[in-house]
XYZ file of C-alpha atoms in Angstrom:
636
model
C -0.062 0.087 0.169
C 2.912 2.407 -0.625
C 1.784 5.811 -1.961
C -1.855 4.480 -1.682
C -1.630 1.729 -4.422
C -3.867 -1.096 -3.603
C -3.570 -4.415 -5.875
C -6.910 -5.563 -6.594
C -8.544 -8.272 -9.053
C -11.724 -9.535 -10.086
C -11.773 -13.256 -10.832
C -14.429 -15.442 -12.454
C -13.622 -19.024 -11.547
C -14.646 -22.381 -13.502
C -18.049 -23.019 -11.949
C -20.691 -25.841 -11.811
C -24.222 -25.142 -11.044
C -25.016 -26.288 -7.447
C -21.838 -28.006 -7.023
C -20.590 -26.201 -3.808
C -17.477 -28.221 -3.303
C -16.289 -27.929 -6.602
C -16.927 -24.014 -6.686
C -15.134 -23.869 -3.288
C -12.094 -25.594 -4.588
C -12.036 -23.313 -7.585
C -12.340 -20.326 -5.816
C -9.687 -21.181 -3.384
C -7.469 -21.928 -6.708
C -8.051 -18.461 -7.727
C -7.156 -17.137 -4.130
C -3.770 -18.779 -4.471
C -3.092 -17.560 -7.701
C -3.967 -13.905 -6.877
C -2.169 -14.003 -3.403
C 0.851 -15.061 -5.405
C 0.686 -12.007 -7.633
C 0.364 -9.724 -4.526
C -3.416 -9.179 -4.789
C -4.866 -7.419 -1.699
C -8.406 -7.176 -2.615
C -10.092 -9.889 -4.603
C -13.761 -9.949 -5.872
C -15.585 -13.147 -7.104
C -19.153 -13.220 -8.882
C -22.602 -13.136 -7.196
C -23.574 -16.282 -5.667
C -20.633 -17.741 -6.886
C -20.399 -20.788 -4.414
C -23.416 -22.086 -5.773
C -23.785 -20.499 -9.206
C -26.607 -17.915 -10.080
C -28.760 -19.873 -12.182
C -29.872 -22.605 -9.385
C -33.538 -21.551 -9.686
C -35.637 -23.554 -7.340
C -32.542 -25.431 -5.587
C -32.140 -22.377 -3.689
C -35.051 -23.393 -1.703
C -33.449 -26.750 -0.983
C -31.676 -26.953 2.382
C -28.997 -29.321 0.959
C -27.743 -26.546 -1.301
C -27.962 -23.985 1.578
C -25.922 -26.374 3.827
C -23.162 -26.936 0.845
C -22.949 -23.318 0.338
C -22.108 -22.723 3.876
C -19.756 -25.383 3.968
C -18.079 -23.968 0.807
C -17.910 -20.581 2.659
C -15.711 -22.419 5.428
C -13.522 -23.863 3.066
C -12.870 -20.580 1.338
C -12.483 -18.887 4.715
C -9.827 -21.081 5.917
C -7.945 -20.386 2.554
C -7.819 -16.900 3.444
C -5.894 -17.652 6.729
C -2.307 -16.145 6.733
C -3.035 -14.055 3.796
C -2.954 -10.165 3.753
C -5.991 -9.831 1.508
C -9.718 -9.015 1.536
C -12.060 -11.426 -0.413
C -15.562 -11.119 -1.288
C -17.524 -14.284 -2.403
C -21.232 -14.661 -2.995
C -23.791 -17.388 -1.528
C -27.131 -17.612 -0.166
C -27.654 -17.123 3.463
C -30.622 -18.053 5.483
C -32.167 -16.049 8.481
C -35.368 -16.078 10.092
C -37.153 -18.395 7.570
C -36.010 -15.825 4.748
C -33.261 -16.138 2.079
C -30.677 -13.360 1.209
C -28.214 -13.108 -1.744
C -25.032 -12.120 0.007
C -21.567 -11.115 -0.161
C -19.185 -12.697 2.567
C -16.493 -10.539 3.248
C -13.222 -12.505 4.181
C -9.909 -11.797 5.743
C -7.173 -13.770 7.386
C -9.393 -16.630 8.318
C -12.253 -14.374 9.490
C -15.732 -13.318 7.986
C -15.753 -9.574 8.666
C -19.396 -9.304 7.510
C -22.425 -10.623 5.279
C -23.752 -7.911 3.086
C -27.154 -8.802 1.908
C -28.462 -7.370 -1.779
C -30.974 -4.589 -1.533
C -32.272 -4.253 -5.121
C -33.633 -7.745 -6.421
C -34.627 -7.648 -10.027
C -37.878 -9.479 -10.998
C -38.493 -8.377 -14.672
C -37.387 -9.681 -18.137
C -35.326 -12.722 -17.364
C -34.737 -12.133 -13.691
C -36.816 -13.626 -10.962
C -34.826 -13.135 -7.762
C -37.870 -12.099 -5.589
C -38.961 -15.684 -6.194
C -36.407 -16.904 -3.883
C -34.635 -13.956 -1.990
C -35.649 -11.382 0.246
C -34.577 -7.983 -0.282
C -32.359 -6.292 2.335
C -34.000 -3.441 4.423
C -32.572 -0.686 6.486
C -33.874 -2.363 9.357
C -31.943 -5.735 8.777
C -29.192 -5.788 11.322
C -28.630 -9.218 12.837
C -25.572 -11.267 14.123
C -25.467 -14.779 13.074
C -23.100 -17.530 14.454
C -21.025 -18.796 11.348
C -18.641 -21.640 12.534
C -18.457 -20.278 15.868
C -17.654 -16.682 14.625
C -20.220 -13.815 15.142
C -20.792 -12.136 11.842
C -22.977 -9.252 11.162
C -25.860 -9.513 8.468
C -26.457 -6.039 7.190
C -26.752 -3.958 4.256
C -24.589 -0.804 3.422
C -21.574 -1.972 5.677
C -18.494 -0.549 5.240
C -15.183 -2.124 6.105
C -12.054 0.295 7.204
C -8.594 -0.587 6.675
C -7.078 0.359 10.393
C -3.279 0.992 8.927
C -4.503 3.055 5.710
C -7.295 5.279 6.692
C -7.702 6.128 3.055
C -8.985 2.632 2.354
C -12.316 1.931 3.284
C -14.462 -0.787 1.497
C -18.146 -1.075 0.602
C -20.112 -3.717 -1.298
C -23.320 -3.903 -3.389
C -24.581 -6.465 -5.664
C -25.398 -6.514 -9.511
C -28.686 -4.873 -9.640
C -27.781 -2.598 -6.836
C -25.796 -0.606 -9.109
C -28.661 -0.323 -11.938
C -31.112 1.008 -9.317
C -32.048 4.578 -8.953
C -30.538 4.887 -5.714
C -27.599 2.392 -5.411
C -26.377 1.400 -1.998
C -22.837 2.846 -2.985
C -23.832 6.135 -2.840
C -24.643 5.904 0.856
C -21.444 3.764 1.454
C -19.407 6.557 -0.410
C -21.060 9.118 1.977
C -20.086 6.991 4.945
C -16.461 6.816 3.863
C -16.043 4.063 1.393
C -13.448 4.808 -1.344
C -13.333 1.446 -2.887
C -16.690 -0.151 -3.874
C -16.803 -3.911 -4.957
C -19.851 -5.492 -6.952
C -20.462 -9.162 -7.138
C -22.570 -9.545 -10.325
C -24.296 -12.168 -12.433
C -24.971 -10.014 -15.604
C -26.307 -11.992 -18.708
C -25.198 -10.880 -22.001
C -27.392 -9.403 -24.775
C -26.335 -7.147 -27.359
C -25.219 -3.617 -26.513
C -25.541 -4.388 -22.600
C -21.563 -4.627 -22.220
C -21.155 -0.929 -23.148
C -24.017 0.244 -21.024
C -22.411 -1.689 -18.214
C -19.217 -0.111 -18.586
C -20.772 3.218 -18.688
C -22.752 2.668 -15.404
C -19.557 1.423 -13.844
C -17.216 4.365 -14.980
C -19.987 6.869 -14.159
C -20.564 5.524 -10.788
C -16.934 5.685 -9.789
C -16.460 9.444 -11.269
C -19.953 10.384 -9.331
C -18.626 9.203 -6.033
C -14.933 9.753 -6.491
C -14.136 6.163 -5.804
C -12.761 2.917 -7.044
C -15.166 0.292 -8.581
C -14.680 -3.276 -9.079
C -17.437 -4.974 -11.015
C -17.002 -9.072 -11.202
C -19.617 -11.017 -13.115
C -20.099 -14.709 -13.555
C -18.808 -16.478 -16.965
C -20.202 -19.527 -18.758
C -20.048 -21.842 -15.998
C -23.515 -20.818 -15.398
C -26.611 -22.585 -16.863
C -27.372 -21.477 -20.550
C -31.033 -23.132 -20.296
C -32.064 -19.537 -21.346
C -29.152 -17.078 -20.853
C -25.444 -16.399 -21.626
C -23.413 -14.942 -18.828
C -20.848 -12.357 -19.692
C -17.987 -12.668 -17.659
C -17.640 -9.077 -17.769
C -14.883 -7.866 -15.245
C -14.327 -3.875 -14.938
C -12.157 -2.155 -12.764
C -12.677 1.824 -12.720
C -11.066 4.685 -10.612
C -12.960 8.159 -10.546
C -14.346 7.589 -14.185
C -11.395 6.001 -15.569
C -11.311 2.754 -16.793
C -8.113 1.027 -15.480
C -8.806 -2.640 -16.600
C -11.312 -4.732 -18.229
C -12.047 -8.667 -19.215
C -14.822 -9.781 -21.277
C -14.265 -13.307 -21.857
C -16.563 -16.088 -20.840
C -13.777 -18.612 -19.787
C -12.313 -18.581 -16.429
C -9.654 -15.704 -15.696
C -8.914 -12.867 -13.773
C -8.443 -8.944 -14.447
C -5.970 -7.329 -12.079
C -4.614 -3.703 -11.771
C -3.749 -1.166 -9.064
C -6.261 1.636 -7.515
C -4.874 4.733 -5.953
C -6.578 5.429 -2.455
C -4.751 8.321 -1.853
C -5.611 9.988 -5.090
C -9.151 9.130 -4.407
C -8.661 10.694 -0.884
C -7.162 13.861 -2.465
C -10.403 14.287 -5.071
C -12.754 14.252 -2.346
C -10.746 16.690 -0.331
C -10.454 18.987 -3.230
C -14.113 18.742 -4.199
C -15.976 20.490 -1.472
C -19.267 19.591 -2.862
C -18.332 15.716 -1.653
C -20.008 15.990 1.682
C -18.239 15.299 4.841
C -18.530 11.433 6.236
C -21.949 11.029 7.795
C -22.374 9.536 11.099
C -22.160 6.056 9.855
C -24.171 3.256 11.175
C -22.934 0.726 8.750
C -19.259 0.352 9.807
C -18.391 -3.270 10.436
C -15.205 -5.263 11.137
C -11.829 -3.490 10.397
C -8.996 -5.260 8.965
C -5.090 -4.617 8.566
C -3.162 -5.171 5.322
C 0.666 -5.881 5.420
C 2.608 -2.877 4.482
C 4.563 -3.285 1.153
C 5.211 -1.600 -1.818
C 2.708 -2.647 -4.340
C 4.112 -3.304 -8.013
C 2.563 -1.224 -10.466
C 1.205 -2.603 -13.726
C -1.682 0.236 -14.305
C -0.719 2.481 -17.343
C 0.732 5.859 -16.105
C 0.619 8.356 -19.120
C 3.884 9.964 -19.671
C 2.319 12.885 -21.562
C -1.099 13.201 -19.347
C -2.112 16.448 -21.295
C -1.786 14.906 -24.675
C -4.282 12.244 -25.861
C -2.317 9.249 -27.585
C -5.242 8.486 -29.845
C -4.789 10.602 -32.920
C -8.540 11.153 -33.370
C -8.720 12.486 -29.587
C -5.820 14.413 -29.885
C -7.311 16.216 -32.839
C -10.467 16.760 -30.871
C -8.589 18.273 -27.864
C -6.686 20.506 -30.210
C -9.794 21.825 -31.793
C -11.731 22.348 -28.340
C -8.637 24.320 -27.085
C -8.341 26.512 -30.014
C -12.051 27.042 -29.946
C -12.005 28.023 -26.110
C -8.949 30.400 -26.748
C -10.429 32.154 -29.468
C -13.950 32.448 -27.800
C -12.284 33.911 -24.721
C -10.426 36.438 -26.691
C -13.535 37.234 -28.844
C -15.345 38.349 -25.929
C -12.354 40.385 -24.547
C -12.005 42.288 -28.001
C -15.726 43.036 -28.083
C -15.786 44.083 -24.542
C -12.665 46.410 -24.899
C -13.741 47.727 -28.340
C -10.439 47.045 -29.484
C -9.292 48.329 -32.957
C -6.366 46.273 -33.002
C -4.771 43.226 -31.528
C -1.154 43.299 -31.262
C 1.079 40.138 -31.189
C 4.780 39.905 -30.781
C 5.844 37.282 -33.136
C 9.234 35.653 -32.605
C 8.847 32.739 -34.838
C 8.578 30.430 -31.956
C 5.959 27.935 -30.847
C 4.106 29.922 -28.261
C 3.603 33.184 -30.292
C 2.710 31.237 -33.290
C -0.094 29.726 -31.335
C -1.170 33.084 -29.960
C -1.231 34.389 -33.586
C -3.279 31.619 -34.843
C -5.770 32.070 -32.079
C -6.050 35.702 -32.733
C -6.798 34.918 -36.372
C -9.595 32.616 -35.341
C -11.093 35.187 -33.100
C -10.984 37.955 -35.727
C -12.691 35.556 -38.260
C -15.366 34.668 -35.682
C -16.160 38.188 -35.313
C -16.203 38.772 -38.947
C -13.581 41.221 -39.023
C -10.612 41.980 -41.404
C -7.352 40.127 -40.519
C -5.662 43.643 -40.966
C -7.120 44.517 -37.666
C -4.126 42.229 -36.348
C -0.527 43.340 -35.857
C 1.980 40.879 -35.731
C 5.440 42.594 -34.682
C 8.801 40.902 -34.779
C 11.548 42.677 -32.781
C 14.815 41.386 -33.501
C 17.903 41.733 -31.168
C 21.223 40.387 -30.207
C 19.936 36.616 -30.255
C 17.717 36.380 -33.019
C 18.365 34.152 -35.773
C 17.436 34.333 -39.436
C 15.387 31.332 -39.266
C 12.893 32.445 -36.624
C 12.722 36.079 -38.150
C 12.147 34.499 -41.708
C 9.243 32.118 -40.095
C 7.726 34.889 -38.378
C 7.603 37.093 -41.470
C 6.100 34.341 -43.883
C 3.589 33.345 -41.598
C 2.411 36.819 -40.834
C 2.221 37.349 -44.920
C 0.327 33.888 -45.435
C -2.089 34.758 -42.494
C -2.899 37.898 -44.265
C -2.078 40.120 -41.045
C -0.421 43.531 -40.901
C 3.300 43.055 -39.969
C 5.665 45.046 -38.484
C 9.680 44.646 -38.107
C 10.999 46.995 -34.842
C 14.646 46.306 -34.505
C 15.421 47.106 -30.787
C 19.226 46.362 -30.755
C 19.930 50.119 -30.512
C 17.228 50.918 -27.996
C 18.759 48.202 -25.494
C 22.079 49.118 -26.182
C 21.078 52.853 -25.135
C 19.327 51.231 -22.255
C 22.341 49.186 -21.088
C 24.657 52.621 -21.146
C 21.875 54.336 -19.237
C 22.079 51.789 -16.339
C 25.695 51.187 -16.557
C 25.720 47.584 -17.771
C 29.221 46.715 -19.215
C 29.162 45.946 -22.838
C 30.556 42.247 -22.119
C 27.704 41.591 -19.485
C 25.522 38.612 -20.325
C 23.863 38.351 -17.074
C 20.208 38.109 -16.680
C 19.788 41.816 -16.804
C 21.396 41.601 -20.341
C 18.591 38.977 -21.046
C 15.562 40.603 -19.336
C 16.507 43.780 -20.792
C 15.622 42.630 -24.287
C 12.467 41.198 -23.127
C 11.187 44.439 -21.118
C 11.919 46.406 -24.329
C 9.905 44.250 -26.421
C 7.166 44.495 -24.001
C 7.074 48.085 -24.041
C 7.162 48.297 -27.810
C 4.155 46.114 -27.970
C 2.260 47.924 -25.366
C 3.164 51.445 -26.974
C 2.179 50.012 -30.298
C -1.307 48.829 -28.775
C -1.860 52.587 -27.269
C -1.264 54.296 -30.406
C -3.798 52.049 -32.597
C -6.448 51.561 -29.853
C -5.616 47.995 -29.438
C -4.560 45.202 -26.867
C -1.575 43.157 -26.544
C -2.205 39.557 -26.590
C 0.024 37.231 -24.537
C 1.982 34.421 -25.564
C 3.503 32.482 -22.662
C 2.106 29.141 -22.125
C 1.277 27.100 -18.854
C 4.461 25.314 -18.422
C 6.439 28.633 -18.530
C 4.060 29.987 -15.901
C 4.798 26.943 -13.520
C 8.582 27.353 -14.019
C 8.520 31.046 -13.888
C 10.412 31.085 -17.493
C 9.196 34.656 -18.084
C 10.521 38.272 -17.694
C 8.595 39.720 -14.997
C 6.905 42.760 -16.687
C 8.390 41.562 -19.947
C 6.843 38.619 -21.975
C 5.057 38.020 -18.399
C 2.877 40.917 -19.109
C -0.295 41.417 -21.524
C -3.647 42.522 -21.705
C -5.062 38.989 -22.464
C -2.991 35.815 -22.264
C -4.532 33.297 -24.628
C -2.076 30.549 -23.829
C -1.938 30.747 -20.120
C -3.350 27.181 -19.266
C -2.125 25.493 -22.483
C 1.000 23.273 -21.558
C 3.983 23.285 -23.822
C 3.635 19.512 -24.724
C 0.019 20.492 -25.941
C 1.174 23.676 -27.909
C 3.384 21.669 -30.030
C 0.339 19.343 -30.995
C -2.238 22.263 -31.392
C 0.433 24.135 -34.116
C 0.663 20.694 -35.663
C -2.962 20.136 -35.819
C -3.271 23.571 -37.606
C -0.630 22.768 -40.097
C -2.336 19.400 -40.861
C -5.444 21.383 -41.721
C -3.703 24.365 -43.806
C -2.333 24.876 -47.117
C 0.898 23.638 -48.086
C 2.706 26.828 -47.958
C 1.453 27.735 -44.305
C 1.892 24.229 -43.330
C 5.651 24.268 -44.265
C 6.156 27.256 -41.953
C 4.309 25.950 -39.076
C 6.171 22.585 -39.577
C 9.499 24.403 -39.304
C 8.467 26.027 -36.535
C 7.846 22.874 -34.742
C 11.515 21.620 -35.816
C 13.040 24.914 -34.355
C 14.460 24.500 -30.842
C 12.534 26.158 -27.869
C 14.665 29.427 -27.032
C 14.210 32.805 -25.951
C 16.884 34.120 -28.100
C 18.439 36.363 -25.759
C 21.903 35.480 -26.152
C 23.845 35.979 -29.448
C 23.879 33.105 -31.879
C 26.635 30.766 -32.480
C 27.555 30.478 -36.302
C 24.261 31.691 -37.115
C 22.584 28.985 -34.829
C 20.336 29.255 -31.659
C 22.945 29.311 -28.839
C 20.493 29.624 -26.070
C 17.965 26.191 -25.743
C 15.561 26.443 -22.897
C 15.427 22.846 -22.252
C 19.201 22.575 -21.840
C 18.635 25.171 -18.907
C 15.328 24.139 -17.124
C 14.911 20.618 -18.349
C 12.695 18.813 -20.718
C 9.257 20.322 -20.972
C 7.810 16.987 -21.357
C 8.948 15.896 -17.761
C 8.000 19.354 -16.287
C 4.557 18.838 -17.789
C 4.240 15.354 -16.151
C 5.453 17.019 -13.025
C 2.888 19.899 -13.087
C -0.072 17.351 -13.823
C 0.707 15.278 -10.829
C 1.654 17.926 -8.406
C -1.046 20.443 -9.131
C -4.146 17.962 -10.284
C -3.577 15.497 -7.803
C -1.346 17.124 -5.029
C 0.743 14.292 -5.010
C 3.762 14.254 -2.626
C 7.333 14.494 -4.005
C 8.356 10.766 -3.484
C 5.086 9.660 -5.575
C 5.736 11.991 -8.395
C 9.336 10.789 -8.695
C 8.135 7.203 -8.572
C 5.317 7.671 -10.952
C 7.772 9.603 -13.196
C 10.317 6.721 -13.003
C 7.617 4.204 -13.914
C 6.235 6.389 -16.960
C 9.482 7.460 -18.291
C 11.567 4.306 -17.824
C 13.651 3.713 -20.810
C 13.964 7.215 -21.735
C 15.294 9.088 -18.713
C 17.305 7.523 -15.912
C 16.467 8.018 -12.248
C 19.338 10.830 -11.855
C 17.983 12.782 -14.341
C 14.503 12.747 -13.411
C 15.377 13.435 -9.713
C 17.418 16.499 -11.061
C 14.496 18.157 -12.806
C 12.070 17.216 -10.395
C 14.298 19.127 -7.766
C 14.317 21.962 -10.442
C 10.634 22.151 -10.808
C 9.901 22.212 -6.939
C 12.296 25.058 -6.594
C 11.213 27.121 -9.181
C 7.617 26.514 -8.892
C 7.851 27.998 -5.401
C 10.354 30.864 -6.097
C 8.239 32.075 -9.103
C 4.705 32.228 -7.680
C 5.018 36.125 -7.426
C 4.835 35.916 -11.411
C 1.579 33.981 -11.241
C 0.130 36.279 -8.506
C -0.291 39.044 -10.871
C -1.130 37.053 -14.180
C -3.092 38.952 -16.947
C -6.320 37.571 -17.511
C -6.957 34.440 -19.735
C -9.278 31.464 -20.624
C -9.114 28.332 -18.522
C -8.958 25.212 -21.163
C -8.181 22.385 -19.069
C -8.070 20.693 -15.715
C -4.823 22.342 -14.602
C -4.538 26.079 -14.351
C -2.319 28.352 -12.426
C -4.494 31.383 -12.336
C -4.655 33.271 -9.217
C -8.218 34.155 -9.707
C -9.053 30.487 -10.453
C -7.390 27.194 -9.653
C -4.168 28.259 -7.794
C -3.989 30.554 -4.758
C -0.703 30.434 -3.202
C 1.438 32.802 -1.138
C 4.253 34.068 -3.168
C 6.716 33.745 -0.263
C 5.801 30.010 0.607
C 8.729 27.805 1.464
C 9.586 24.653 -0.636
C 11.647 23.202 2.331
C 9.327 20.243 3.147
C 9.038 19.205 -0.592
C 12.894 19.339 -1.443
C 13.663 17.840 2.085
C 11.385 14.636 0.958
C 13.428 14.403 -2.041
C 16.543 14.981 -0.694
C 15.660 11.924 1.749
C 14.609 9.427 -0.981
């Protein structure tokens, strides 16, 4: 359970209808297999010890006794194992029969959870044999000399991992208007299991999948759904063997095979706990009446097998990526359009460097002007060559402005910057941060004054990744009237520009593709042999790593050690541990040091789940200390 990862699985054993001894042996076999693979939570299908399709045999005492004997066999198999096992069987009490899940741990029965909603429509006849659980049902049974609570809506907390609390419902419970899992989540359950016997008909699998994903999203929980397979009777039905594991709306693992088998992954209970903490509409834990027996799990590092996306901002699927690029462009343009209208801006001024960010800003501005039905000549693109400008970037800026049909102006700033350096006494051979920032601030002054002269507004170009690292000159490129790229990470900027290139004529596409091939640079130091001398990623680290860090830290509030672990797992084979740790330390150090730049950001549209706007998602004091976070990394 290190870093909150719980190894969990759903298993559908081979099954013989009404052969409880056989079913118990098969269940035990899967318990042994799962335990050997480090599984800590294992879920079996509904009525798995008897079979769901026993029909009138459920009323036979012989079957009920056989099911209880099977339960004792399975219970003994869990002894000495640090895992929780859910198995299904019929349980009799007070002349009534209940469709139950038995919760087993280390040779004990933690509780019996009866099914609340019994389907009695279509192909289902459960009310013919079973009694639905009611809120009043709360009795203690003697099972093999052990006092066991029979009660719906029980939850089972892990004593040494407080973020792990188990809840349970059975099949139709999920399909009902008010699933028991809702109350269980309100009572603190973070992982819900569902023992199911869901038959297969055309189209039902996708509906079932959506139910599981949506319930896990609505409750900010992990949801494990385990249905029986083809060992059930096929007199009238075929059963799916559908197994699903979802976490907060994301499907982590799925198996849809009627043969015996198991699906396994890890769920992150620390992440779920953090999501509930973040979402203040998720209510505080209620005065729970359903808490049952607690349990311990052995402390050990869970081996990760789940997918951890190294590029969390960028969909891997081409169609999904294109869709996201289009959505972001539309959001950016819509935000800018509103600002242009409100400000009655006659002109939009964009500083065009020939780099990625300013390219995206210009493309967004063009789209906004087009949507307003205005002439693209109302856009003024300005290039301001200075000491570090290369012919490649300058030429690309010129060509792009021409092809897009906007006005274009070249304002060389070298002489003005040199005069400024003389005024403040900066030596000619000085290449300090003052040398660099002086150029950036001069460019901003030019843009602002041009906007003033033409009744316009300056469009900001800086992106989310630069804001996270503070890679912007305060009151230089840091400042604008409206920052269209402020919540777009660098890794996604590249794909948006490529998306536009893919949907442009060949001339514009050629320019955009060359810009994509140009190293990211502020071009503030003189070129070497005509080539860019100052490469941003050599100085602050790879943006793909920093975007990964940013997503894990801001979106999920993961601690440094967990971010490091995830980065090593996601980027294995690409970056070694030393490199990852080096740039992670850089990220934390700069993220804290540079907050003052984010505290006074210009307005700009939020387009994704991660934003650093001081008026929106990120309120942080500018003088907060990074000591705790950096110390954790030093002590890894």
